[in-house]
Coordinates of C-alpha atoms and ligand atoms in Angstrom, one line a residue:
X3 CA 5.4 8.3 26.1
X4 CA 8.0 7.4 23.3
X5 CA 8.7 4.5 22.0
X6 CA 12.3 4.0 24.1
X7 CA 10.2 5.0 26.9
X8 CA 7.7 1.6 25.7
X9 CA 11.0 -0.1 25.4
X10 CA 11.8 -0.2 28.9
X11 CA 8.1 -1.1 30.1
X12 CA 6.5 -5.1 30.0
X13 CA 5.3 -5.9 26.4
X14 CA 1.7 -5.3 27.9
X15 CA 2.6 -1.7 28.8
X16 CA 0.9 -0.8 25.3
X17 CA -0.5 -2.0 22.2
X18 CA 1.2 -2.9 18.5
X19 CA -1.1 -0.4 17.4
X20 CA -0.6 2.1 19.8
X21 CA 0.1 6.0 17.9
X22 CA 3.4 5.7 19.6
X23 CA 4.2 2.2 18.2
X24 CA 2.6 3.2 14.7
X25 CA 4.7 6.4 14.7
X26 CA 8.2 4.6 15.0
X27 CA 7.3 1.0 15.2
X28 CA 10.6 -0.4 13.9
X29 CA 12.1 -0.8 17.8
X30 CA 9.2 -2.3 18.9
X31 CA 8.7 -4.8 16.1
X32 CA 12.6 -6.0 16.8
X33 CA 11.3 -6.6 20.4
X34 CA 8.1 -8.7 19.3
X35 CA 10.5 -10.8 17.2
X36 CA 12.9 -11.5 20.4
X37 CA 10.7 -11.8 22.7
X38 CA 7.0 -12.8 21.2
X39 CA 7.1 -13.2 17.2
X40 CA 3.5 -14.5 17.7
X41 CA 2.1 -12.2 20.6
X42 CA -1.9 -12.0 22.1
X43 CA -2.0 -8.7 23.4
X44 CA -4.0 -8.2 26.5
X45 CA -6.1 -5.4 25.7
X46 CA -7.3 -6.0 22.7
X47 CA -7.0 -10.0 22.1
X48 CA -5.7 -9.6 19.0
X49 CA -2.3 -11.7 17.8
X50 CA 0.3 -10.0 16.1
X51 CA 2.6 -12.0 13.9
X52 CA 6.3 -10.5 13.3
X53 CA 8.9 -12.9 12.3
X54 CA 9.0 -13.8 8.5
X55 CA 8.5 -17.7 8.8
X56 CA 5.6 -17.3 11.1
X57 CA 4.1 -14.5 8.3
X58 CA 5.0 -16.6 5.6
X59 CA 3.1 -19.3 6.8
X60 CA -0.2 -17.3 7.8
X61 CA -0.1 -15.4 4.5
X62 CA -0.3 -19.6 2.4
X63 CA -2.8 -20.7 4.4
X64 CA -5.6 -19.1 3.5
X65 CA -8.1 -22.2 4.6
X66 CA -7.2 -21.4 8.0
X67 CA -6.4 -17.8 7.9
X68 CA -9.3 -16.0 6.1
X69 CA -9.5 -12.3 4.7
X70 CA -13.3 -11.8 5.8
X71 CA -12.5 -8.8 7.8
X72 CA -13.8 -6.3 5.9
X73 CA -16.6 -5.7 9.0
X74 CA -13.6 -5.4 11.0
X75 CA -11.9 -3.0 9.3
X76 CA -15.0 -0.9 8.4
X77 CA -15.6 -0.8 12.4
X78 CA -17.5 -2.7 14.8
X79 CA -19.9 -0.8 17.0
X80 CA -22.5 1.7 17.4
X81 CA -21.6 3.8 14.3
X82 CA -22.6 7.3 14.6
X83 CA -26.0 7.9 13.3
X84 CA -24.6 11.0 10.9
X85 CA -22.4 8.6 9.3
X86 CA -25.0 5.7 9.2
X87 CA -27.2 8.6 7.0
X88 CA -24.3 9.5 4.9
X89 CA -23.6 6.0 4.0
X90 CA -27.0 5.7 3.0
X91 CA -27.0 8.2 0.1
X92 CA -24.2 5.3 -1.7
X93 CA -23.9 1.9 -2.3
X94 CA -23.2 -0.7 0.1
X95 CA -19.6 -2.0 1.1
X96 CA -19.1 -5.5 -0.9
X97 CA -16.0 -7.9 -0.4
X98 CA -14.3 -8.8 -3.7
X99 CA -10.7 -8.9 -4.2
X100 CA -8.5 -7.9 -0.8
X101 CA -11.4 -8.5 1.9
X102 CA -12.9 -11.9 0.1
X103 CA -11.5 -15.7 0.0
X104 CA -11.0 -18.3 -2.6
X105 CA -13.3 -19.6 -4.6
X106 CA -15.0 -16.1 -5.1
X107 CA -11.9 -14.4 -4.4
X108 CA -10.2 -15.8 -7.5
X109 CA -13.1 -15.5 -9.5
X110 CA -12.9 -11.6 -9.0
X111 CA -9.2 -11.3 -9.1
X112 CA -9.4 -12.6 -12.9
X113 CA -11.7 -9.5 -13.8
X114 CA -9.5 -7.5 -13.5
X115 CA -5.9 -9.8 -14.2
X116 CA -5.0 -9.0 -17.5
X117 CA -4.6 -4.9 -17.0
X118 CA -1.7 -6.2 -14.8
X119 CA 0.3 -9.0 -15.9
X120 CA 4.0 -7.9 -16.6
X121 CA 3.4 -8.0 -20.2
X122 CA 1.0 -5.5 -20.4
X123 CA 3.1 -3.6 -17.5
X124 CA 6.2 -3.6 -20.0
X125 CA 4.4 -1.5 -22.6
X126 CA 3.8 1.1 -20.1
X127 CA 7.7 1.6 -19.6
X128 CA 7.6 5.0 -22.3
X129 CA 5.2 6.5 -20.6
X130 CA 6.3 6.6 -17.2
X131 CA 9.3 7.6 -17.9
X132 CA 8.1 10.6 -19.9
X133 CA 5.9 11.6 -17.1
X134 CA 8.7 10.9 -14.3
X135 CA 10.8 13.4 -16.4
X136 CA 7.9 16.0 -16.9
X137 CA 7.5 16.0 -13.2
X138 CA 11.4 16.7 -12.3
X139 CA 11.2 19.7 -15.2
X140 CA 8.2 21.4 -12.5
X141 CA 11.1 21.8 -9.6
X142 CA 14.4 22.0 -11.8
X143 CA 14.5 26.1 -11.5
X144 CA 13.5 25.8 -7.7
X145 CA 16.3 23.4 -7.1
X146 CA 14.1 22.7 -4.3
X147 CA 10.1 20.7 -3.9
X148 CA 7.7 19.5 -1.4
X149 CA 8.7 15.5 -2.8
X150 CA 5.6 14.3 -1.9
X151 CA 3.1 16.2 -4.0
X152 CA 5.6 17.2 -6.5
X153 CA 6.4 13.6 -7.7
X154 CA 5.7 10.9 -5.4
X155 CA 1.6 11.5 -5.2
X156 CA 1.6 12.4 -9.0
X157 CA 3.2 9.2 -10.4
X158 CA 0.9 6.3 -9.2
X159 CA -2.0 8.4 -9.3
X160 CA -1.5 9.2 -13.4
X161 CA -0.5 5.8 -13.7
X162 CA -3.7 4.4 -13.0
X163 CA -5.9 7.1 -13.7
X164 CA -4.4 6.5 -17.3
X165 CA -5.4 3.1 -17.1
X166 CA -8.4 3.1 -15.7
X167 CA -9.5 5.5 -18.3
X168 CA -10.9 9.0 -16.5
X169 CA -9.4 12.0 -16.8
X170 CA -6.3 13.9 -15.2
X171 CA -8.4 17.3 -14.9
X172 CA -10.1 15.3 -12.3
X173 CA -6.9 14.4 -10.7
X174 CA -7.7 16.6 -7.2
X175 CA -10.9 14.5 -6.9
X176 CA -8.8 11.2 -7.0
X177 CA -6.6 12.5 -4.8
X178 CA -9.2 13.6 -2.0
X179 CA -11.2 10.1 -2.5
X180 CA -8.2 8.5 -2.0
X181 CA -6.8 10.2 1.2
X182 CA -10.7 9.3 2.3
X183 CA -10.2 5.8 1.7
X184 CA -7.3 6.1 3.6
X185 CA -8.3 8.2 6.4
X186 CA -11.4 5.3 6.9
X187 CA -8.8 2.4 6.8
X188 CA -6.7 4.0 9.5
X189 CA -9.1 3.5 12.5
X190 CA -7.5 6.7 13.9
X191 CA -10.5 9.4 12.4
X192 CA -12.3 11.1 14.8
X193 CA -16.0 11.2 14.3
X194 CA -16.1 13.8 12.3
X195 CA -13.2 13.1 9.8
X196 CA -15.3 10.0 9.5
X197 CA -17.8 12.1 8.6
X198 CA -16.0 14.0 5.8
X199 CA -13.9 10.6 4.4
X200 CA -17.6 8.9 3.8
X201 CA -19.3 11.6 2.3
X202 CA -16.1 11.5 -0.1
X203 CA -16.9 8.1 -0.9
X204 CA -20.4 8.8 -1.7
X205 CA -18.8 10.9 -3.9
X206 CA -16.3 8.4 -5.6
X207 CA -19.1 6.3 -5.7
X208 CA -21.2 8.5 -7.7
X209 CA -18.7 9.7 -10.0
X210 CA -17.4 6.2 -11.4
X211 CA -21.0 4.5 -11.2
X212 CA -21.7 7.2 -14.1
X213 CA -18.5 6.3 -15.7
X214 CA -19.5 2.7 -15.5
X215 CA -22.5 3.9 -17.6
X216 CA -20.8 5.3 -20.1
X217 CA -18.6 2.6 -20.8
X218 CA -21.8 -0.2 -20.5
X219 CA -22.8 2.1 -23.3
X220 CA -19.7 3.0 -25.3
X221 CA -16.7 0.6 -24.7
X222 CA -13.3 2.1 -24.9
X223 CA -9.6 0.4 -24.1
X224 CA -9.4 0.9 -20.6
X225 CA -9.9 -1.4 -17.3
X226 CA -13.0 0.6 -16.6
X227 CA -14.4 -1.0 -20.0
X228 CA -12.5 -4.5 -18.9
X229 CA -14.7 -4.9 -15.6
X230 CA -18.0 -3.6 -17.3
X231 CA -17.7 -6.0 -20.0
X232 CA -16.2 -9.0 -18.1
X233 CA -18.6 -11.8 -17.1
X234 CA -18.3 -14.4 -14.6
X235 CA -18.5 -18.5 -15.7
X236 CA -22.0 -18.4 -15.1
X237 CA -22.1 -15.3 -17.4
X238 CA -23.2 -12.8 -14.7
X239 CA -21.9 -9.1 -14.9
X240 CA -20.4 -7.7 -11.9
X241 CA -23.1 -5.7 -10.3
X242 CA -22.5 -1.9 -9.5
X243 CA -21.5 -2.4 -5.7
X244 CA -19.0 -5.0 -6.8
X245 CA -17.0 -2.5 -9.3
X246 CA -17.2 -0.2 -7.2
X247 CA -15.2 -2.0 -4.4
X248 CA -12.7 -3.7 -7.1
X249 CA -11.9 -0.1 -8.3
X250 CA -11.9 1.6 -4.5
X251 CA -9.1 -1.4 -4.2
X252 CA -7.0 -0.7 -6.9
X253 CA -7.3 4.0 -6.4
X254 CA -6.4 3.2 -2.5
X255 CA -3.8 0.4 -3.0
X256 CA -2.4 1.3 -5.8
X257 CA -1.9 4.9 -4.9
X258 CA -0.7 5.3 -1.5
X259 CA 1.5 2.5 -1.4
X260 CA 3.3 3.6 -4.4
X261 CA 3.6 6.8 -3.2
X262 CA 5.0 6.0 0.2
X263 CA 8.1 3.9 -1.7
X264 CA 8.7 6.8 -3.6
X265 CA 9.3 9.3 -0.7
X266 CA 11.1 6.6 1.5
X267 CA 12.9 6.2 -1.4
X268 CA 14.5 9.3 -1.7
X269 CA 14.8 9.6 1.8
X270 CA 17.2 6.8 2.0
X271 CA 19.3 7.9 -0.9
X272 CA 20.0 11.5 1.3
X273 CA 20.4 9.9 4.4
X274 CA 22.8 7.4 2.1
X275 CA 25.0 9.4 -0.5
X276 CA 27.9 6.6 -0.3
X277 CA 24.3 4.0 -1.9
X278 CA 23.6 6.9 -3.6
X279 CA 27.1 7.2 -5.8
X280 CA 26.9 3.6 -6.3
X281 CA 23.6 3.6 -8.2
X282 CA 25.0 7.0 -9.6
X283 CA 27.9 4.8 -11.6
X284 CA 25.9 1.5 -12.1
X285 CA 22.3 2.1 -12.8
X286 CA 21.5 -1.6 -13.2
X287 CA 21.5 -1.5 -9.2
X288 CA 18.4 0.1 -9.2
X289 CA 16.3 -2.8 -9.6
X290 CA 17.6 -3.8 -5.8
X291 CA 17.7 -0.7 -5.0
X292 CA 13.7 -1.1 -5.6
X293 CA 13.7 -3.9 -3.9
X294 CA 15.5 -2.5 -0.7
X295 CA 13.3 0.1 -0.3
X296 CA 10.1 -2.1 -0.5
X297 CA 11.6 -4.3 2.1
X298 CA 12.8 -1.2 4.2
X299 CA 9.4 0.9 3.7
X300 CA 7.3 -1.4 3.4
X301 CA 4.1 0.8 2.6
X302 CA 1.6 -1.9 3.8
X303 CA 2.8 -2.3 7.2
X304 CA 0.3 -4.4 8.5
X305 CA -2.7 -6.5 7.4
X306 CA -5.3 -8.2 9.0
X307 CA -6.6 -11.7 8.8
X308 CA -9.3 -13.8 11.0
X309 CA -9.3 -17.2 11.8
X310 CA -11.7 -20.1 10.6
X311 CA -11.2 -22.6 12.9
X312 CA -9.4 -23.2 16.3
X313 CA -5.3 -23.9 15.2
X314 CA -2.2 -23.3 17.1
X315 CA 0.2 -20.5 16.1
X316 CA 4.1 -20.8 17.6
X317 CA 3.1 -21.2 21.4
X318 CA -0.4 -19.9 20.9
X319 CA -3.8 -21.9 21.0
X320 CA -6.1 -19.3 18.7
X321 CA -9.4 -19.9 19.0
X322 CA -11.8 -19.5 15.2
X323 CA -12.8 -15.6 15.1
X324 CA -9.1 -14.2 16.3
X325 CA -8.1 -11.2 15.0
X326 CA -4.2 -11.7 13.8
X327 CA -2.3 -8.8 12.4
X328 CA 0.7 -9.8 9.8
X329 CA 3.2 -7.3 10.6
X330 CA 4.8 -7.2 7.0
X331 CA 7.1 -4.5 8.1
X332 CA 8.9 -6.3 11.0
X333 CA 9.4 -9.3 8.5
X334 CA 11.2 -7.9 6.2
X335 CA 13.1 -6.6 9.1
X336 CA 14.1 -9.9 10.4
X337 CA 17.4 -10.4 11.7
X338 CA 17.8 -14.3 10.5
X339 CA 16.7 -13.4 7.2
X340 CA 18.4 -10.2 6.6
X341 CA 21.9 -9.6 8.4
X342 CA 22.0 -5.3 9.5
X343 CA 18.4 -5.5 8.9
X344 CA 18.1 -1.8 9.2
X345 CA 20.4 -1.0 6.4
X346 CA 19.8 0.0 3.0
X347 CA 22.3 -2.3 0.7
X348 CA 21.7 -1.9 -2.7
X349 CA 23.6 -5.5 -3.3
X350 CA 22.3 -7.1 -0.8
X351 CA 21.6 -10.2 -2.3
X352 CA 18.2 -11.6 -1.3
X353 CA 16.3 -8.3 -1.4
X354 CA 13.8 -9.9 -3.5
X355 CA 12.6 -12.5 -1.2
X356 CA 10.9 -9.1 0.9
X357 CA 7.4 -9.8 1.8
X358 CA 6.3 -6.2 1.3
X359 CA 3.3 -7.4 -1.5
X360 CA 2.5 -10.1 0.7
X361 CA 2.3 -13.5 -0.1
X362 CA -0.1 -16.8 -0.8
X363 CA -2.9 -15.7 -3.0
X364 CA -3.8 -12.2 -2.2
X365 CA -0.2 -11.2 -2.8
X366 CA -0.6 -8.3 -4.8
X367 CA -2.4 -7.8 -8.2
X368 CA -0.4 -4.4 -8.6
X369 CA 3.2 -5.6 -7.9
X370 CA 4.6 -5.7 -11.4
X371 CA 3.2 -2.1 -12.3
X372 CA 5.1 -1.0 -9.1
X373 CA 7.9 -2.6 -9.6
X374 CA 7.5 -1.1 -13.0
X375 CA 6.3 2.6 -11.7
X376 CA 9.4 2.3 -8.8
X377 CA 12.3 1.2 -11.2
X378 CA 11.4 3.6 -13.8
X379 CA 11.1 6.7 -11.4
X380 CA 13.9 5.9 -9.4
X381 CA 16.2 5.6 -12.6
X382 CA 15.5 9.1 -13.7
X383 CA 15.7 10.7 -10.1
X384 CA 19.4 8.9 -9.9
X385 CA 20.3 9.9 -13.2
X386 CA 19.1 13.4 -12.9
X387 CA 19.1 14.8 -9.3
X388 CA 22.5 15.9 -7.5
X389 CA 23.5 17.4 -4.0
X390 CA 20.2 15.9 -2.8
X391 CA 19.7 17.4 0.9
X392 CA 16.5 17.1 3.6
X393 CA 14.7 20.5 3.2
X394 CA 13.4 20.5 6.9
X395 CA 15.2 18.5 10.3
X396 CA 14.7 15.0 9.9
X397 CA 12.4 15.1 13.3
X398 CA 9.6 17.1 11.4
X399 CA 9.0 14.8 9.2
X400 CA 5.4 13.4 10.0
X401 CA 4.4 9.2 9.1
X402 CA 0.4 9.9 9.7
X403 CA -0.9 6.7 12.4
X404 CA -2.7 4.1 10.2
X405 CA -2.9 0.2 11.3
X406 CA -2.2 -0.8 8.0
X407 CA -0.7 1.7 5.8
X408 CA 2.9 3.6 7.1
X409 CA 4.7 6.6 4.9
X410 CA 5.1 9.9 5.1
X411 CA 3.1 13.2 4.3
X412 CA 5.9 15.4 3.5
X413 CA 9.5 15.4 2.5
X414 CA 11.2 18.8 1.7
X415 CA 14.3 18.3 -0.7
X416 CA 16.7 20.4 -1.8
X417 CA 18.3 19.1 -5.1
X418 CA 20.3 19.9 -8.2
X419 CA 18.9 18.9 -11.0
X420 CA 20.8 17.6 -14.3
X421 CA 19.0 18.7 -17.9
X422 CA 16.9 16.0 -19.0
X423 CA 19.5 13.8 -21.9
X424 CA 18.5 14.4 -25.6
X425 CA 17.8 10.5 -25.8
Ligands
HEM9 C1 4.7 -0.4 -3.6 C2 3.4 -0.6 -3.9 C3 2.5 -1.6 -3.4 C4 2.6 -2.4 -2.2 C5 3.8 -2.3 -1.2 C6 1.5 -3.2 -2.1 C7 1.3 -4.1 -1.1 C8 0.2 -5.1 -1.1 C9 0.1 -6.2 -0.2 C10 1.0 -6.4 1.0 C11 -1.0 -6.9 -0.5 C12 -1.5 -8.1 0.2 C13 -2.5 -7.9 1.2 C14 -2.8 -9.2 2.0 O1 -1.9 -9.8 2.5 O2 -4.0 -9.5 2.3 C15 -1.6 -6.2 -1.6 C16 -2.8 -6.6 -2.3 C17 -3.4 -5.8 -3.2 N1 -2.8 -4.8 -4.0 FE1 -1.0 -4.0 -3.7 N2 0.7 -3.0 -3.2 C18 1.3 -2.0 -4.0 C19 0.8 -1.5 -5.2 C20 -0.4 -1.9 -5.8 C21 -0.8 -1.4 -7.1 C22 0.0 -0.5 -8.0 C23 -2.1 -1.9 -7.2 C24 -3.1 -1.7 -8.4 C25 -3.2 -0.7 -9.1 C26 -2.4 -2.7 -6.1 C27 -3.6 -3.4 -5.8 C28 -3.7 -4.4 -4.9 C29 -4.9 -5.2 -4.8 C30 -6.2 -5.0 -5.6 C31 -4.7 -6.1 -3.7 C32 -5.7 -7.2 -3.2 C33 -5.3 -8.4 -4.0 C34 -6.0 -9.7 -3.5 O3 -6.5 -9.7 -2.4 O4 -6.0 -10.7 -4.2 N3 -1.3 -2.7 -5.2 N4 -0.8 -5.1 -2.0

């Protein structure tokens, strides 16, 4: 059934996270905001939040709403005894930074702080843009690419590997781990892509446990050295497990998200040449440019929280141990926020205020090296791509079903492309 099919049904006719909904969940999210922005849905007893107020205030209270749902999103339930084996050759799944609350939360979100404060981001600016421009020289001839892995994969994924210190050769390694990570998070792997995604992350494991190693043993300038070397007040290293899930954190959040803004991106720039000729002849607009397309995209769709105590939520009495899902998407969608709340306006003037990195204190670690990564890219692709047209009909493109994360796996473009400027 599709989602105007849904439409005309009750509310409980499916889930929020129903493949249907996650495949083209902007209709339904406008619905959940008319009719129920703080919903219980039947089947599941989980309570999806959709109005920005109401996600704004889940997102500050973190006393109340907690993010100890790692079990949760690693799966409840007999777990299939393969897997069980395979999991068994790593280490074991700690909470740190995204799945962990204050104090500790804090006290691991500081290891790793300075690589991303906007100073440090700002020093970064040469680089990206050298590697944005490298990557648009690869399809200039063609006049044509496959967006995704041509440029919008490649940028984030550099980025951090740069920073974290390991090498680009291993760069099809990253990219498989990550798309593991991602696969896991999704809740929509069968039992075998289970399978394969955790014997990936054995894999990851291994690998940067041996880098760890080498940095205990050799420091170099990197974030890898940063989270050997950094000590909590007590003086206590982080333990193995413990890096290991700060750095799955910042490959899996870092990378996909990124990605996704960067092919949404481009997407609303063909779909929008009359946006598109105004950033052409002002390229200051591309900062809310940015900004649109985080609020319009917005990568991390959904996340989850778990309450601590009984509290009331709009009409709602929650009980403590509900499920609620922040539907970050449908909030920056909202109507009394944003007037045309489905249109991409490059002056629009409160773009900023989009909740796409969240909000309260898990808002994200990595948003000025986005922001940084998004402004930079989208400058050049403005200044340097013309004639920009879908390569394929706008119904093949494909947003893989994920509870959390939403973007796209492909995006054929056919482009001019300008010579890069002698500056
Ligand atoms: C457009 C790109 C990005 C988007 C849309 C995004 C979105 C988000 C959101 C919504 C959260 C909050 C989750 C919550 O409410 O619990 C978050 C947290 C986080 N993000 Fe990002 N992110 C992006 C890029 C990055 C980058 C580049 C990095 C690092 C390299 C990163 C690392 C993290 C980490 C580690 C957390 C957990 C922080 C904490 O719990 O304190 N993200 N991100």
């Amino acid at each position: 059934m599709s989602v105007q099919d849904l439409l005309s049904q009750p509310l409980e006719a499916t889930t929020p996270i129903s493949p249907e909904v996650l495949a083209d969940p902007h209709p339904f999210n406008a619905r959940l905001r008319r009719e129920a922005p703080v919903y219980r849905c039947p089947h599941s007893g989980i309570v999806f939040v959709s109005d920005y107020d109401t996600v704004r205030t889940v997102a500050k209270d973190h006393q109340t709403f907690s993010n100890r749902f790692g079990q949760a999103m690693r799966g409840a339930g007999e777990v299939d005894p393969r897997i069980l084996e395979a999991q068994n050759e790593g280490y074991p799944p700690v909470d740190t930074m995204l799945t962990q609350d204050p104090p500790l939360h804090r006290r691991y979100r500081g290891m790793v702080n300075q690589a991303f404060t906007a100073r440090r981001v700002a020093t970064l600016e040469p680089y990206i843009e050298s590697l944005c421009h490298d990557l648009i020289d690869g399809f200039a001839s063609a006049g044509a690419c496959e967006f995704v892995d041509a440029f919008a994969e490649r940028v984030p994924m550099t980025v951090i590997a740069n920073q974290l210190g390991v090498p680009l050769s291993d760069y099809d390694l990253f990219k498989a781990w990550s798309d593991a990570f991602v696969a896991q998070l999704s809740r929509m792997a069968s039992p075998d892509e289970e399978l394969a995604a955790v014997k990936l992350i054995v894999e990851f494991q291994k690998y940067f446990a041996g880098k760890l190693e080498e940095r205990r043993r050799e420091p170099t300038d990197d974030i890898l050295s940063d989270i050997v070397h950094a000590r909590f007040e007590d003086q206590r290293p982080l333990d193995v497990p413990e890096m290991l899930s700060i750095l799955q954190q910042l490959l899996v959040a870092g990378n996909e998200t990124t990605t996704h803004c960067l092919s949404e991106g481009m997407l609303l720039l063909v779909e929008n040449p009359d946006q598109f000729a105004l950033l052409k002849a002002d390229s200051s607009l591309v900062e809310n440019f940015t900004e649109e397309v985080l609020r319009l995209a917005s990568p991390t769709a959904n996340m989850w929280r778990v309450t601590t105590q009984d509290t009331r939520l709009g009409e709602l009495q929650l009980p403590a141990g509900t499920m609620v899902q922040l539907r970050y998407a449908s909030a920056n969608r909202d109507e009394h926020v944003y007037p045309t709340p489905d249109v991409l306006d490059v002056v629009r003037d409160n773009a900023r205020t989009n909740l796409a990195f969240g909000y309260g204190v898990h808002m994200c670690i990595g948003a000025s090296l986005a922001r940084k990564e998004l402004n930079v890219a989208f400058r050049v692709l403005v200044e340097r791509l013309e004639d920009l047209e879908l390569g394929c009909a706008r119904a093949d493109l494909h947003y893989a079903p994920n509870v959390l994360l939403r973007g796209m796996s492909r995006l054929p473009l056919r482009c001019r492309v300008r010579a890069r400027s002698a500056a």
